[in-house]
PDB file of C-alpha atoms in Angstrom:
ATOM      1  CA  MET A  14      46.651 -80.928 -15.866  1.00  0.00           C
ATOM      2  CA  ASN A  15      43.384 -82.615 -16.473  1.00  0.00           C
ATOM      3  CA  GLY A  16      41.879 -79.350 -17.887  1.00  0.00           C
ATOM      4  CA  VAL A  17      44.776 -78.870 -20.315  1.00  0.00           C
ATOM      5  CA  ALA A  18      44.423 -82.418 -21.597  1.00  0.00           C
ATOM      6  CA  THR A  19      40.709 -81.860 -22.175  1.00  0.00           C
ATOM      7  CA  LEU A  20      41.429 -78.636 -24.070  1.00  0.00           C
ATOM      8  CA  ARG A  21      43.994 -80.428 -26.275  1.00  0.00           C
ATOM      9  CA  ARG A  22      41.561 -83.192 -26.986  1.00  0.00           C
ATOM     10  CA  ILE A  23      38.799 -80.645 -28.002  1.00  0.00           C
ATOM     11  CA  LEU A  24      41.147 -78.484 -30.093  1.00  0.00           C
ATOM     12  CA  GLY A  25      42.599 -81.565 -31.712  1.00  0.00           C
ATOM     13  CA  LYS A  26      39.300 -82.166 -33.456  1.00  0.00           C
ATOM     14  CA  PRO A  27      38.718 -79.870 -36.468  1.00  0.00           C
ATOM     15  CA  LEU A  28      35.044 -78.938 -35.956  1.00  0.00           C
ATOM     16  CA  PRO A  29      35.206 -77.553 -32.392  1.00  0.00           C
ATOM     17  CA  ALA A  30      38.485 -75.773 -33.187  1.00  0.00           C
ATOM     18  CA  ALA A  31      36.930 -74.096 -36.254  1.00  0.00           C
ATOM     19  CA  ALA A  32      33.855 -73.071 -34.242  1.00  0.00           C
ATOM     20  CA  LEU A  33      36.007 -71.560 -31.493  1.00  0.00           C
ATOM     21  CA  TYR A  34      38.125 -69.760 -34.099  1.00  0.00           C
ATOM     22  CA  LEU A  35      34.989 -68.412 -35.801  1.00  0.00           C
ATOM     23  CA  GLY A  36      33.569 -67.245 -32.445  1.00  0.00           C
ATOM     24  CA  VAL A  37      36.763 -65.367 -31.577  1.00  0.00           C
ATOM     25  CA  LEU A  38      36.860 -63.887 -35.085  1.00  0.00           C
ATOM     26  CA  MET A  39      33.214 -62.705 -34.816  1.00  0.00           C
ATOM     27  CA  LEU A  40      33.925 -61.185 -31.401  1.00  0.00           C
ATOM     28  CA  CYS A  41      36.856 -59.259 -32.885  1.00  0.00           C
ATOM     29  CA  LEU A  42      34.724 -58.072 -35.816  1.00  0.00           C
ATOM     30  CA  PHE A  43      32.010 -56.823 -33.429  1.00  0.00           C
ATOM     31  CA  GLU A  44      34.622 -54.937 -31.412  1.00  0.00           C
ATOM     32  CA  ILE A  45      36.041 -53.363 -34.581  1.00  0.00           C
ATOM     33  CA  ALA A  46      32.539 -52.369 -35.782  1.00  0.00           C
ATOM     34  CA  GLY A  47      31.755 -50.821 -32.386  1.00  0.00           C
ATOM     35  CA  ALA A  48      35.008 -48.868 -32.415  1.00  0.00           C
ATOM     36  CA  LEU A  49      34.358 -47.608 -35.960  1.00  0.00           C
ATOM     37  CA  SER A  50      30.822 -46.566 -35.010  1.00  0.00           C
ATOM     38  CA  ASP A  51      32.122 -44.702 -31.966  1.00  0.00           C
ATOM     39  CA  LEU A  52      34.786 -43.040 -34.111  1.00  0.00           C
ATOM     40  CA  ALA A  53      32.168 -41.926 -36.653  1.00  0.00           C
ATOM     41  CA  SER A  54      29.915 -40.433 -33.979  1.00  0.00           C
ATOM     42  CA  ARG A  55      32.850 -38.571 -32.407  1.00  0.00           C
ATOM     43  CA  ARG A  56      33.828 -37.268 -35.817  1.00  0.00           C
ATOM     44  CA  ALA A  57      30.264 -35.954 -36.314  1.00  0.00           C
ATOM     45  CA  GLU A  58      30.429 -34.248 -32.907  1.00  0.00           C
ATOM     46  CA  VAL A  59      33.733 -32.609 -33.843  1.00  0.00           C
ATOM     47  CA  ALA A  60      32.258 -31.427 -37.156  1.00  0.00           C
ATOM     48  CA  ALA A  61      29.250 -29.924 -35.354  1.00  0.00           C
ATOM     49  CA  ALA A  62      31.499 -28.204 -32.810  1.00  0.00           C
ATOM     50  CA  SER A  63      33.682 -26.867 -35.626  1.00  0.00           C
ATOM     51  CA  ALA A  64      30.651 -25.483 -37.448  1.00  0.00           C
ATOM     52  CA  MET A  65      29.459 -23.790 -34.266  1.00  0.00           C
ATOM     53  CA  LEU A  66      32.937 -22.349 -33.686  1.00  0.00           C
ATOM     54  CA  GLU A  67      33.008 -20.988 -37.238  1.00  0.00           C
ATOM     55  CA  GLN A  68      29.606 -19.385 -36.651  1.00  0.00           C
ATOM     56  CA  PHE A  69      30.816 -17.767 -33.421  1.00  0.00           C
ATOM     57  CA  GLU A  70      34.000 -16.577 -35.076  1.00  0.00           C
ATOM     58  CA  GLY A  71      31.924 -15.150 -37.948  1.00  0.00           C
ATOM     59  CA  ARG A  72      29.874 -13.156 -35.464  1.00  0.00           C
ATOM     60  CA  LYS A  73      33.045 -12.017 -33.740  1.00  0.00           C
ATOM     61  CA  ALA A  74      34.468 -10.888 -37.081  1.00  0.00           C
ATOM     62  CA  ALA A  75      31.207  -9.065 -37.879  1.00  0.00           C
ATOM     63  CA  LEU A  76      31.435  -7.258 -34.546  1.00  0.00           C
ATOM     64  CA  ALA A  77      35.017  -6.280 -35.283  1.00  0.00           C
ATOM     65  CA  ARG A  78      33.938  -4.888 -38.665  1.00  0.00           C
ATOM     66  CA  GLY A  79      31.134  -2.969 -36.937  1.00  0.00           C
ATOM     67  CA  GLN A  80      28.259  -4.834 -38.555  1.00  0.00           C
ATOM     68  CA  GLY A  81      26.325  -5.240 -35.314  1.00  0.00           C
ATOM     69  CA  SER A  82      25.978  -7.963 -32.771  1.00  0.00           C
ATOM     70  CA  ASP A  83      23.105  -9.834 -34.367  1.00  0.00           C
ATOM     71  CA  ILE A  84      21.794  -9.769 -37.897  1.00  0.00           C
ATOM     72  CA  ASN A  85      18.204 -10.167 -36.684  1.00  0.00           C
ATOM     73  CA  ALA A  86      18.406  -7.477 -34.016  1.00  0.00           C
ATOM     74  CA  PRO A  87      16.053  -4.556 -34.637  1.00  0.00           C
ATOM     75  CA  ALA A  88      17.666  -1.235 -35.429  1.00  0.00           C
ATOM     76  CA  GLY A  89      17.144   1.878 -33.363  1.00  0.00           C
ATOM     77  CA  SER A  90      17.142   3.015 -29.782  1.00  0.00           C
ATOM     78  CA  PRO A  91      15.420   0.892 -27.150  1.00  0.00           C
ATOM     79  CA  PHE A  92      14.015   4.083 -25.556  1.00  0.00           C
ATOM     80  CA  LEU A  93      11.235   6.382 -26.698  1.00  0.00           C
ATOM     81  CA  GLU A  94      12.658   9.414 -28.463  1.00  0.00           C
ATOM     82  CA  GLY A  95      11.592  12.927 -27.600  1.00  0.00           C
ATOM     83  CA  ALA A  96      12.892  16.085 -25.999  1.00  0.00           C
ATOM     84  CA  THR A  97      10.019  16.082 -23.496  1.00  0.00           C
ATOM     85  CA  VAL A  98       7.778  13.424 -22.041  1.00  0.00           C
ATOM     86  CA  THR A  99       4.884  14.854 -24.051  1.00  0.00           C
ATOM     87  CA  VAL A 100       6.781  14.416 -27.305  1.00  0.00           C
ATOM     88  CA  ALA A 101       7.746  10.873 -26.269  1.00  0.00           C
ATOM     89  CA  GLY A 102       4.064  10.123 -25.576  1.00  0.00           C
ATOM     90  CA  ALA A 103       3.106  11.477 -28.988  1.00  0.00           C
ATOM     91  CA  ALA A 104       5.799   9.318 -30.629  1.00  0.00           C
ATOM     92  CA  LEU A 105       4.440   6.262 -28.814  1.00  0.00           C
ATOM     93  CA  LEU A 106       0.897   7.040 -29.925  1.00  0.00           C
ATOM     94  CA  GLN A 107       2.088   7.594 -33.494  1.00  0.00           C
ATOM     95  CA  ARG A 108       3.920   4.244 -33.494  1.00  0.00           C
ATOM     96  CA  VAL A 109       0.882   2.306 -32.237  1.00  0.00           C
ATOM     97  CA  SER A 110      -1.463   4.107 -34.646  1.00  0.00           C
ATOM     98  CA  ALA A 111       0.864   3.442 -37.591  1.00  0.00           C
ATOM     99  CA  VAL A 112       1.032  -0.293 -36.840  1.00  0.00           C
ATOM    100  CA  VAL A 113      -2.749  -0.584 -36.426  1.00  0.00           C
ATOM    101  CA  THR A 114      -3.381   1.331 -39.673  1.00  0.00           C
ATOM    102  CA  ARG A 115      -0.775  -0.676 -41.598  1.00  0.00           C
ATOM    103  CA  LEU A 116      -2.557  -3.893 -40.594  1.00  0.00           C
ATOM    104  CA  GLY A 117      -5.909  -2.608 -41.828  1.00  0.00           C
ATOM    105  CA  GLY A 118      -7.323  -1.563 -38.472  1.00  0.00           C
ATOM    106  CA  ASN A 119      -8.686   1.716 -37.156  1.00  0.00           C
ATOM    107  CA  VAL A 120      -7.805   3.583 -33.988  1.00  0.00           C
ATOM    108  CA  LEU A 121     -11.150   4.601 -32.491  1.00  0.00           C
ATOM    109  CA  SER A 122      -9.825   6.521 -29.500  1.00  0.00           C
ATOM    110  CA  SER A 123      -6.566   7.003 -27.676  1.00  0.00           C
ATOM    111  CA  GLN A 124      -5.219   8.542 -24.525  1.00  0.00           C
ATOM    112  CA  VAL A 125      -1.636   9.286 -23.470  1.00  0.00           C
ATOM    113  CA  ASP A 126      -1.060   8.604 -19.782  1.00  0.00           C
ATOM    114  CA  LEU A 127       1.797  10.768 -18.478  1.00  0.00           C
ATOM    115  CA  GLN A 128       0.699  10.645 -14.829  1.00  0.00           C
ATOM    116  CA  GLY A 129       0.370   6.882 -14.415  1.00  0.00           C
ATOM    117  CA  THR A 130       1.893   4.693 -11.740  1.00  0.00           C
ATOM    118  CA  GLN A 131       4.888   3.885 -13.933  1.00  0.00           C
ATOM    119  CA  SER A 132       5.595   7.492 -14.941  1.00  0.00           C
ATOM    120  CA  LYS A 133       7.979   7.920 -12.021  1.00  0.00           C
ATOM    121  CA  ALA A 134      10.120   5.077 -13.416  1.00  0.00           C
ATOM    122  CA  GLY A 135      10.378   6.893 -16.760  1.00  0.00           C
ATOM    123  CA  PHE A 136       7.654   4.967 -18.556  1.00  0.00           C
ATOM    124  CA  VAL A 137       5.110   6.562 -20.859  1.00  0.00           C
ATOM    125  CA  SER A 138       1.831   4.725 -21.427  1.00  0.00           C
ATOM    126  CA  ILE A 139      -1.013   5.008 -23.889  1.00  0.00           C
ATOM    127  CA  ILE A 140      -4.434   3.424 -23.983  1.00  0.00           C
ATOM    128  CA  ALA A 141      -5.937   2.887 -27.415  1.00  0.00           C
ATOM    129  CA  SER A 142      -9.242   1.478 -28.530  1.00  0.00           C
ATOM    130  CA  CYS A 143      -9.002  -0.117 -31.982  1.00  0.00           C
ATOM    131  CA  ASP A 144     -10.823  -2.439 -34.304  1.00  0.00           C
ATOM    132  CA  ILE A 145      -8.868  -4.952 -36.375  1.00  0.00           C
ATOM    133  CA  ASP A 146      -9.329  -8.281 -38.132  1.00  0.00           C
ATOM    134  CA  GLN A 147      -8.459 -11.422 -36.192  1.00  0.00           C
ATOM    135  CA  PRO A 148      -5.322 -12.295 -38.232  1.00  0.00           C
ATOM    136  CA  GLY A 149      -4.051  -8.747 -37.756  1.00  0.00           C
ATOM    137  CA  LEU A 150      -4.246  -8.958 -33.955  1.00  0.00           C
ATOM    138  CA  GLN A 151      -1.357 -11.386 -33.624  1.00  0.00           C
ATOM    139  CA  GLN A 152       0.740  -9.392 -36.086  1.00  0.00           C
ATOM    140  CA  LEU A 153      -0.100  -6.179 -34.195  1.00  0.00           C
ATOM    141  CA  LEU A 154       1.151  -7.617 -30.918  1.00  0.00           C
ATOM    142  CA  TYR A 155       4.278  -8.965 -32.562  1.00  0.00           C
ATOM    143  CA  ASP A 156       5.073  -5.685 -34.346  1.00  0.00           C
ATOM    144  CA  LEU A 157       4.651  -3.683 -31.169  1.00  0.00           C
ATOM    145  CA  GLU A 158       6.792  -5.887 -28.948  1.00  0.00           C
ATOM    146  CA  ALA A 159       9.474  -6.993 -31.439  1.00  0.00           C
ATOM    147  CA  GLY A 160      10.651  -3.662 -32.839  1.00  0.00           C
ATOM    148  CA  MET A 161      12.471  -0.663 -31.484  1.00  0.00           C
ATOM    149  CA  PRO A 162      11.917   1.144 -29.205  1.00  0.00           C
ATOM    150  CA  PHE A 163      11.050  -1.582 -26.721  1.00  0.00           C
ATOM    151  CA  LEU A 164       7.324  -1.461 -26.091  1.00  0.00           C
ATOM    152  CA  PHE A 165       5.336  -3.489 -23.616  1.00  0.00           C
ATOM    153  CA  VAL A 166       1.696  -4.496 -23.947  1.00  0.00           C
ATOM    154  CA  ASP A 167       0.465  -3.949 -20.397  1.00  0.00           C
ATOM    155  CA  GLN A 168      -3.196  -4.699 -20.999  1.00  0.00           C
ATOM    156  CA  LEU A 169      -5.141  -6.343 -23.787  1.00  0.00           C
ATOM    157  CA  SER A 170      -8.888  -6.691 -23.847  1.00  0.00           C
ATOM    158  CA  VAL A 171     -10.515  -8.274 -26.914  1.00  0.00           C
ATOM    159  CA  GLN A 172     -14.215  -8.160 -27.701  1.00  0.00           C
ATOM    160  CA  ALA A 173     -15.679 -10.000 -30.672  1.00  0.00           C
ATOM    161  CA  SER A 174     -18.570  -8.534 -32.626  1.00  0.00           C
ATOM    162  CA  ALA A 175     -21.839 -10.446 -33.065  1.00  0.00           C
ATOM    163  CA  ASN A 176     -20.885 -11.256 -36.686  1.00  0.00           C
ATOM    164  CA  PHE A 177     -17.564 -12.661 -35.529  1.00  0.00           C
ATOM    165  CA  ALA A 178     -19.164 -14.859 -32.896  1.00  0.00           C
ATOM    166  CA  SER A 179     -21.712 -16.386 -35.290  1.00  0.00           C
ATOM    167  CA  ALA A 180     -19.862 -16.592 -38.606  1.00  0.00           C
ATOM    168  CA  GLY A 181     -16.225 -16.170 -37.622  1.00  0.00           C
ATOM    169  CA  GLU A 182     -16.096 -12.998 -39.706  1.00  0.00           C
ATOM    170  CA  GLY A 183     -15.904  -9.368 -38.768  1.00  0.00           C
ATOM    171  CA  ARG A 184     -13.605  -7.243 -36.750  1.00  0.00           C
ATOM    172  CA  LEU A 185     -12.410  -7.473 -33.203  1.00  0.00           C
ATOM    173  CA  ARG A 186     -12.599  -4.473 -30.915  1.00  0.00           C
ATOM    174  CA  ILE A 187      -9.520  -4.282 -28.721  1.00  0.00           C
ATOM    175  CA  LEU A 188      -8.499  -2.107 -25.826  1.00  0.00           C
ATOM    176  CA  LEU A 189      -4.742  -1.924 -25.710  1.00  0.00           C
ATOM    177  CA  ALA A 190      -2.469  -0.403 -23.066  1.00  0.00           C
ATOM    178  CA  VAL A 191       1.102   0.003 -24.326  1.00  0.00           C
ATOM    179  CA  SER A 192       4.072   1.479 -22.498  1.00  0.00           C
ATOM    180  CA  GLY A 193       7.656   2.318 -23.358  1.00  0.00           C
ATOM    181  CA  GLN A 194      10.525   3.809 -21.411  1.00  0.00           C
ATOM    182  CA  TRP A 195      11.506   7.392 -22.050  1.00  0.00           C
ATOM    183  CA  GLN A 196      15.169   8.075 -21.496  1.00  0.00           C
ATOM    184  CA  GLY A 197      14.609  11.702 -20.631  1.00  0.00           C
ATOM    185  CA  ALA A 198      16.014  14.870 -22.102  1.00  0.00           C
ATOM    186  CA  LYS A 199      19.540  14.479 -23.434  1.00  0.00           C
TER     187      LYS A 199
END
């Protein structure tokens, strides 16, 4: 009973009672603020999940309408086209030459490899010697590997000219081995 009497004596005075009341009130306000903050963050998570769900449903609807699986997916067959392996090799060489020429480069020499180590697996390879500006090299590699049909850069050897080494200008001479898979005669 001694503790209860002490509590009555403290609460009977106005200043300690007001301080205790204010402390409890502040504690309640902090709890309410924490709960509101947690509620706001959960609401943001739900909004993000809803946006992602809408995006997935939009893709699903696009698939149902026949618009393709991905807007950014390249069009075409992933395999080299051609009735024979020779025609597929020529198509591969034409594709590489077209990309090099479009980027301002020159194909100096080329060779189609139909008897290589990968030919048994259905791959056709070419080796091309080209010269191209330095900014065009990155775009060349991207254009070859990002489009259709799927092409793989098996070997890349870059040699800078004397002008390029001293002044940072000039063309790069590259040796490029590119392969693609031929599906075979249909």
